[in-house]
Structures are given as C-alpha cells and as structure tokens.
Short mmCIF file of C-alpha atoms in Angstrom, two decimals:
data_model
loop_
_atom_site.label_atom_id
_atom_site.label_comp_id
_atom_site.label_asym_id
_atom_site.label_seq_id
_atom_site.Cartn_x
_atom_site.Cartn_y
_atom_site.Cartn_z
CA ASN L 1 51.85 54.16 123.59
CA ALA L 2 49.32 57.11 124.13
CA GLY L 3 50.69 60.36 125.43
CA VAL L 4 49.74 62.22 128.47
CA MET L 5 45.83 62.63 128.24
CA GLN L 6 44.14 65.49 129.87
CA ASN L 7 40.40 66.15 130.05
CA PRO L 8 38.34 67.91 129.58
CA ARG L 9 40.38 70.06 127.09
CA HIS L 10 38.10 73.13 127.75
CA LEU L 11 36.01 73.62 130.94
CA VAL L 12 33.77 76.66 131.84
CA ARG L 13 32.54 77.09 135.38
CA ARG L 14 30.54 79.66 137.19
CA ARG L 15 32.13 81.45 140.18
CA GLY L 16 31.80 79.25 143.11
CA GLN L 17 31.49 76.01 141.38
CA GLU L 18 33.99 73.37 141.44
CA ALA L 19 36.30 72.32 138.75
CA ARG L 20 37.85 68.98 138.39
CA LEU L 21 40.85 68.52 135.79
CA ARG L 22 42.01 64.93 135.03
CA CYS L 23 45.33 63.84 133.87
CA SER L 24 46.22 60.14 132.79
CA PRO L 25 49.97 59.78 132.52
CA MET L 26 51.88 57.92 129.99
CA LYS L 27 51.81 54.11 130.55
CA GLY L 28 54.49 53.15 132.89
CA HIS L 29 54.76 56.63 134.35
CA SER L 30 54.33 57.00 138.06
CA HIS L 31 55.34 60.72 138.54
CA VAL L 32 52.96 63.38 137.55
CA TYR L 33 53.25 67.24 137.80
CA TRP L 34 50.77 69.97 137.43
CA TYR L 35 51.48 73.37 136.05
CA ARG L 36 49.19 76.51 135.59
CA GLN L 37 49.82 79.07 133.03
CA LEU L 38 48.01 82.39 133.58
CA PRO L 39 47.15 84.69 130.37
CA GLU L 40 50.59 86.16 129.10
CA GLU L 41 52.65 84.38 131.67
CA GLY L 42 54.79 81.22 131.48
CA LEU L 43 54.02 77.98 133.23
CA LYS L 44 54.17 77.84 136.97
CA PHE L 45 55.03 74.66 138.94
CA MET L 46 51.89 73.78 141.11
CA VAL L 47 52.43 70.26 142.50
CA TYR L 48 54.49 66.96 142.10
CA LEU L 49 52.72 63.64 142.99
CA GLN L 50 53.67 59.99 142.77
CA LYS L 51 51.07 57.22 143.12
CA GLU L 52 49.12 57.86 146.24
CA ASN L 53 51.64 60.69 147.54
CA ILE L 54 52.13 64.28 147.23
CA ILE L 55 55.85 64.85 146.88
CA ASP L 56 56.16 68.80 146.61
CA GLU L 57 53.00 71.05 146.64
CA SER L 58 55.10 74.08 147.10
CA GLY L 59 53.26 75.83 144.11
CA MET L 60 49.79 75.09 144.93
CA PRO L 61 47.61 77.85 146.57
CA LYS L 62 47.07 77.27 150.22
CA GLU L 63 43.15 77.32 149.96
CA ARG L 64 40.72 75.80 147.42
CA PHE L 65 43.21 73.72 145.43
CA SER L 66 43.94 70.21 145.96
CA ALA L 67 45.51 67.33 143.84
CA GLU L 68 45.75 63.59 144.28
CA PHE L 69 47.03 60.66 142.19
CA PRO L 70 45.26 57.63 143.52
CA LYS L 71 46.61 53.89 143.05
CA GLU L 72 44.02 53.21 140.15
CA GLY L 73 42.87 56.01 137.68
CA PRO L 74 43.87 59.46 136.56
CA SER L 75 45.61 62.18 138.68
CA ILE L 76 42.85 64.86 139.71
CA LEU L 77 43.46 68.58 140.10
CA ARG L 78 40.48 69.99 142.27
CA ILE L 79 39.62 73.60 142.43
CA GLN L 80 36.80 74.38 144.80
CA GLN L 81 34.76 77.66 144.77
CA VAL L 82 36.31 78.83 141.44
CA VAL L 83 37.04 82.68 141.02
CA ARG L 84 37.71 84.55 137.95
CA GLY L 85 41.35 84.55 138.68
CA ASP L 86 41.40 80.75 138.27
CA SER L 87 40.90 81.14 134.63
CA ALA L 88 44.12 79.60 132.97
CA ALA L 89 45.51 76.74 131.09
CA TYR L 90 46.47 73.87 133.33
CA PHE L 91 49.06 71.40 132.13
CA CYS L 92 49.95 67.95 133.30
CA ALA L 93 53.28 66.31 132.76
CA SER L 94 54.41 62.74 133.59
CA SER L 95 57.65 60.82 133.86
CA PRO L 96 58.93 57.42 134.54
CA VAL L 97 61.67 58.64 136.91
CA GLN L 98 61.76 61.93 139.08
CA GLY L 99 62.46 65.07 137.10
CA GLY L 100 65.18 64.86 134.46
CA THR L 101 64.19 65.88 130.96
CA GLU L 102 61.88 62.84 130.66
CA ALA L 103 58.74 64.61 131.41
CA PHE L 104 55.95 64.47 128.69
CA PHE L 105 53.34 66.95 128.68
CA GLY L 106 49.51 66.88 128.07
CA GLN L 107 47.59 69.28 125.81
CA GLY L 108 46.38 71.18 128.82
CA THR L 109 42.94 72.09 130.05
CA ARG L 110 41.71 75.63 129.60
CA LEU L 111 39.58 76.65 132.36
CA THR L 112 37.43 79.69 131.98
CA VAL L 113 35.51 81.11 134.96
CA VAL L 114 32.65 83.11 134.14
CA ALA Y 1 65.65 84.43 141.90
CA GLN Y 2 65.82 82.81 138.50
CA SER Y 3 63.87 84.56 135.67
CA VAL Y 4 63.16 83.98 131.89
CA THR Y 5 62.35 86.70 129.36
CA GLN Y 6 61.14 85.78 125.76
CA LEU Y 7 61.26 88.81 123.53
CA GLY Y 8 58.02 89.05 121.53
CA SER Y 9 54.91 87.19 122.13
CA HIS Y 10 54.59 86.81 118.41
CA VAL Y 11 56.98 86.37 115.64
CA SER Y 12 56.13 86.33 112.01
CA VAL Y 13 58.62 85.13 109.38
CA SER Y 14 58.25 84.15 105.78
CA GLU Y 15 58.41 80.36 104.76
CA GLY Y 16 62.16 79.64 104.02
CA ALA Y 17 63.21 82.58 106.19
CA LEU Y 18 65.52 82.53 109.31
CA VAL Y 19 63.83 81.89 112.62
CA LEU Y 20 65.20 83.68 115.52
CA LEU Y 21 63.17 83.35 118.91
CA ARG Y 22 64.95 85.13 121.68
CA CYS Y 23 65.33 84.03 125.42
CA ASN Y 24 67.36 85.85 128.03
CA TYR Y 25 67.62 84.36 131.63
CA SER Y 26 68.71 85.45 134.96
CA SER Y 27 70.34 82.81 137.32
CA SER Y 28 72.75 82.79 140.18
CA VAL Y 29 74.31 79.44 139.39
CA PRO Y 30 75.24 77.94 136.02
CA PRO Y 31 71.80 77.09 134.51
CA TYR Y 32 70.18 74.27 132.73
CA LEU Y 33 68.38 75.71 129.81
CA PHE Y 34 65.43 74.23 127.85
CA TRP Y 35 63.39 75.08 124.72
CA TYR Y 36 59.93 73.22 124.35
CA VAL Y 37 57.40 73.61 121.59
CA GLN Y 38 53.69 73.31 121.63
CA TYR Y 39 52.12 72.39 118.35
CA PRO Y 40 48.33 73.25 117.74
CA ASN Y 41 46.30 70.90 119.85
CA GLN Y 42 49.46 69.04 121.12
CA GLY Y 43 51.16 68.94 124.42
CA LEU Y 44 54.51 70.47 125.24
CA GLN Y 45 57.39 68.62 123.55
CA LEU Y 46 61.09 69.08 124.30
CA LEU Y 47 62.95 70.80 121.51
CA LEU Y 48 66.36 70.76 123.05
CA LYS Y 49 68.36 71.53 126.08
CA TYR Y 50 71.71 72.78 127.51
CA THR Y 51 73.21 71.15 130.32
CA SER Y 52 76.75 72.58 130.57
CA ALA Y 53 78.43 70.70 127.80
CA ALA Y 54 78.72 72.28 124.33
CA THR Y 55 77.39 75.66 124.01
CA LEU Y 56 75.82 75.06 120.75
CA VAL Y 57 72.94 72.73 121.27
CA LYS Y 58 71.17 70.93 118.32
CA GLY Y 59 67.58 69.86 118.63
CA ILE Y 60 64.90 68.09 116.74
CA ASN Y 61 63.42 69.43 113.47
CA GLY Y 62 66.43 71.48 112.58
CA PHE Y 63 66.42 73.93 115.66
CA GLU Y 64 69.51 74.72 117.34
CA ALA Y 65 70.38 77.08 120.32
CA GLU Y 66 73.49 78.83 121.57
CA PHE Y 67 74.14 79.50 125.14
CA LYS Y 68 76.07 82.68 125.64
CA LYS Y 69 76.96 83.31 129.14
CA SER Y 70 78.26 86.77 128.66
CA GLU Y 71 74.91 87.74 127.21
CA THR Y 72 72.79 85.43 129.49
CA SER Y 73 71.01 84.34 126.41
CA PHE Y 74 69.81 81.19 124.83
CA HIS Y 75 68.26 82.24 121.52
CA LEU Y 76 66.52 79.58 119.31
CA THR Y 77 67.31 79.45 115.49
CA LYS Y 78 66.38 77.60 112.38
CA PRO Y 79 67.90 78.50 109.09
CA SER Y 80 64.77 77.99 106.83
CA ALA Y 81 61.33 78.09 108.17
CA HIS Y 82 58.70 75.49 107.18
CA MET Y 83 55.09 75.91 107.59
CA SER Y 84 55.08 73.08 110.08
CA ASP Y 85 56.96 75.20 112.34
CA ALA Y 86 54.12 77.30 113.23
CA ALA Y 87 53.71 76.68 117.02
CA GLU Y 88 54.22 78.13 120.49
CA TYR Y 89 57.79 78.10 121.81
CA PHE Y 90 58.67 78.22 125.48
CA CYS Y 91 62.24 78.89 127.00
CA ALA Y 92 62.82 77.64 130.39
CA VAL Y 93 65.58 77.55 133.15
CA SER Y 94 66.46 75.46 136.12
CA ASP Y 95 68.96 75.91 138.67
CA GLY Y 96 70.95 72.70 137.52
CA PHE Y 97 69.77 70.28 139.84
CA MET Y 98 68.24 67.76 137.40
CA ASP Y 99 66.46 65.80 139.70
CA SER Y 100 64.19 68.71 140.62
CA ASN Y 101 63.80 70.11 137.16
CA TYR Y 102 60.07 70.04 137.50
CA GLN Y 103 60.64 73.34 139.21
CA LEU Y 104 61.56 74.84 135.88
CA ILE Y 105 61.12 78.52 135.47
CA TRP Y 106 59.23 79.35 132.23
CA GLY Y 107 58.94 82.10 129.74
CA ALA Y 108 55.73 83.46 128.67
CA GLY Y 109 56.22 81.95 125.31
CA THR Y 110 56.49 83.09 121.71
CA LYS Y 111 53.87 82.22 118.99
CA LEU Y 112 55.76 81.76 115.79
CA ILE Y 113 53.79 82.45 112.69
CA ILE Y 114 55.01 81.47 109.10
CA LYS Y 115 53.81 83.35 106.18
CA PRO Y 116 53.60 81.51 102.80
#
C-alpha cells in the first residue's frame, strides 16, 4: 500500500505565476489535510477536505489560495500569483476517518518563489 | 492560545549516547501531545502520543516521552542513539478534541544529528 504521494517534491515558480501542488492520499483514505511550514516555523494547518467537499478552510489565506479534492484524482492545492512569502514546504496528510492519530503524511512539496 | 516550543533547532549526539529532545507547551486545557519524526526524503510519521493515560509514553524505535504537567514539558528521549535516528523531530499539541486533531499546534522541529 503506497503512502501519501505528493508531487512535485520541489517546485520553483517566478513571482506572479501559479503553483499547483498535488496530493494522492493513501488507498481507502477519503480525508485530506494540507499544512504549510514556513522556514524556521512549525507546520500550520491550512485546509481539511473530504471527497468533493471542503470541511474546514480556516487556515487558508483568504486570497490566491484554493484547494480541491475531486471525486476522481488527487487533491490539488493551488496558489495563484505567487509571491516570495509563499516559499515554504507544503505537507499533505490523509486519514480513513476524521482526525484521530491515523493521519499519514506525505513527503511534502518545497515551493520556492524567485 | 496553545503554543509549542522546541529548544534547539539542531541537536548533535554521538552514536550510543542519550538522546534528549525538549518540548514545552502551553495549553489552557489538558492537552494531547504528540511527537512526529521525518526521516530524510520521507513523510512525517507518528512516534508516540500522550492522551491523558500513563505519563510515560513509549513509542516506536526505542523512543519514549514523559508528560510533566508541573513543567509543561513533553521531552523525547532514547537511551542509546543509532545512526538511523538522524531525522527531524516535531512536537505537537492539540486541545484534546481528538476528532479535530488536524488542528494540531506544531513546534518548529529539531534536527537530530548523530556523530559516529
């Protein structure tokens, strides 16, 4: 059973471009969580999704950031018009049920905005 | 508001020596506490968790942590370090509502370096 797969592992974007980060949850997991880790800081919760639904987006910046988890395919975190401050590691986790300690994490995508 | 402080962004120990990674938290309610590990090129993995049962918690790979309420600490220890323990370790706290522990508050992480 493959773990949580995130791609790309590293992404470089110029200011103003769009960044798309993908997360394929573990097989059988229908809950996905996105976190952001800024340099020298801990992970910060961004958004919690189930298939086709956003459950909690209280940690998402109000502008330029969006997330989806379609019925088919991976979850996508989309950042429009990236700025240097978006440079961070973005982690995805998945679980078969809500919360608990059953969440499994991906390797993360390191976004660098130049 | 809850917060987590991990003392030392980098900790270096010799192989075979004691490993001690420090974590202090603040919480207005009895907390749930977690340690996660990230090995190079891998995702985060749960090492151990404290959920208000025994204060000394044993985890995987020989690690354990002790919850000390009076000191608001949850330090991670291992008696004898192995080279394979080299990784980044994260401490996290939640407010005890397990169903919403995706809202964990995380420390900034400590990179453990093992010297041969």
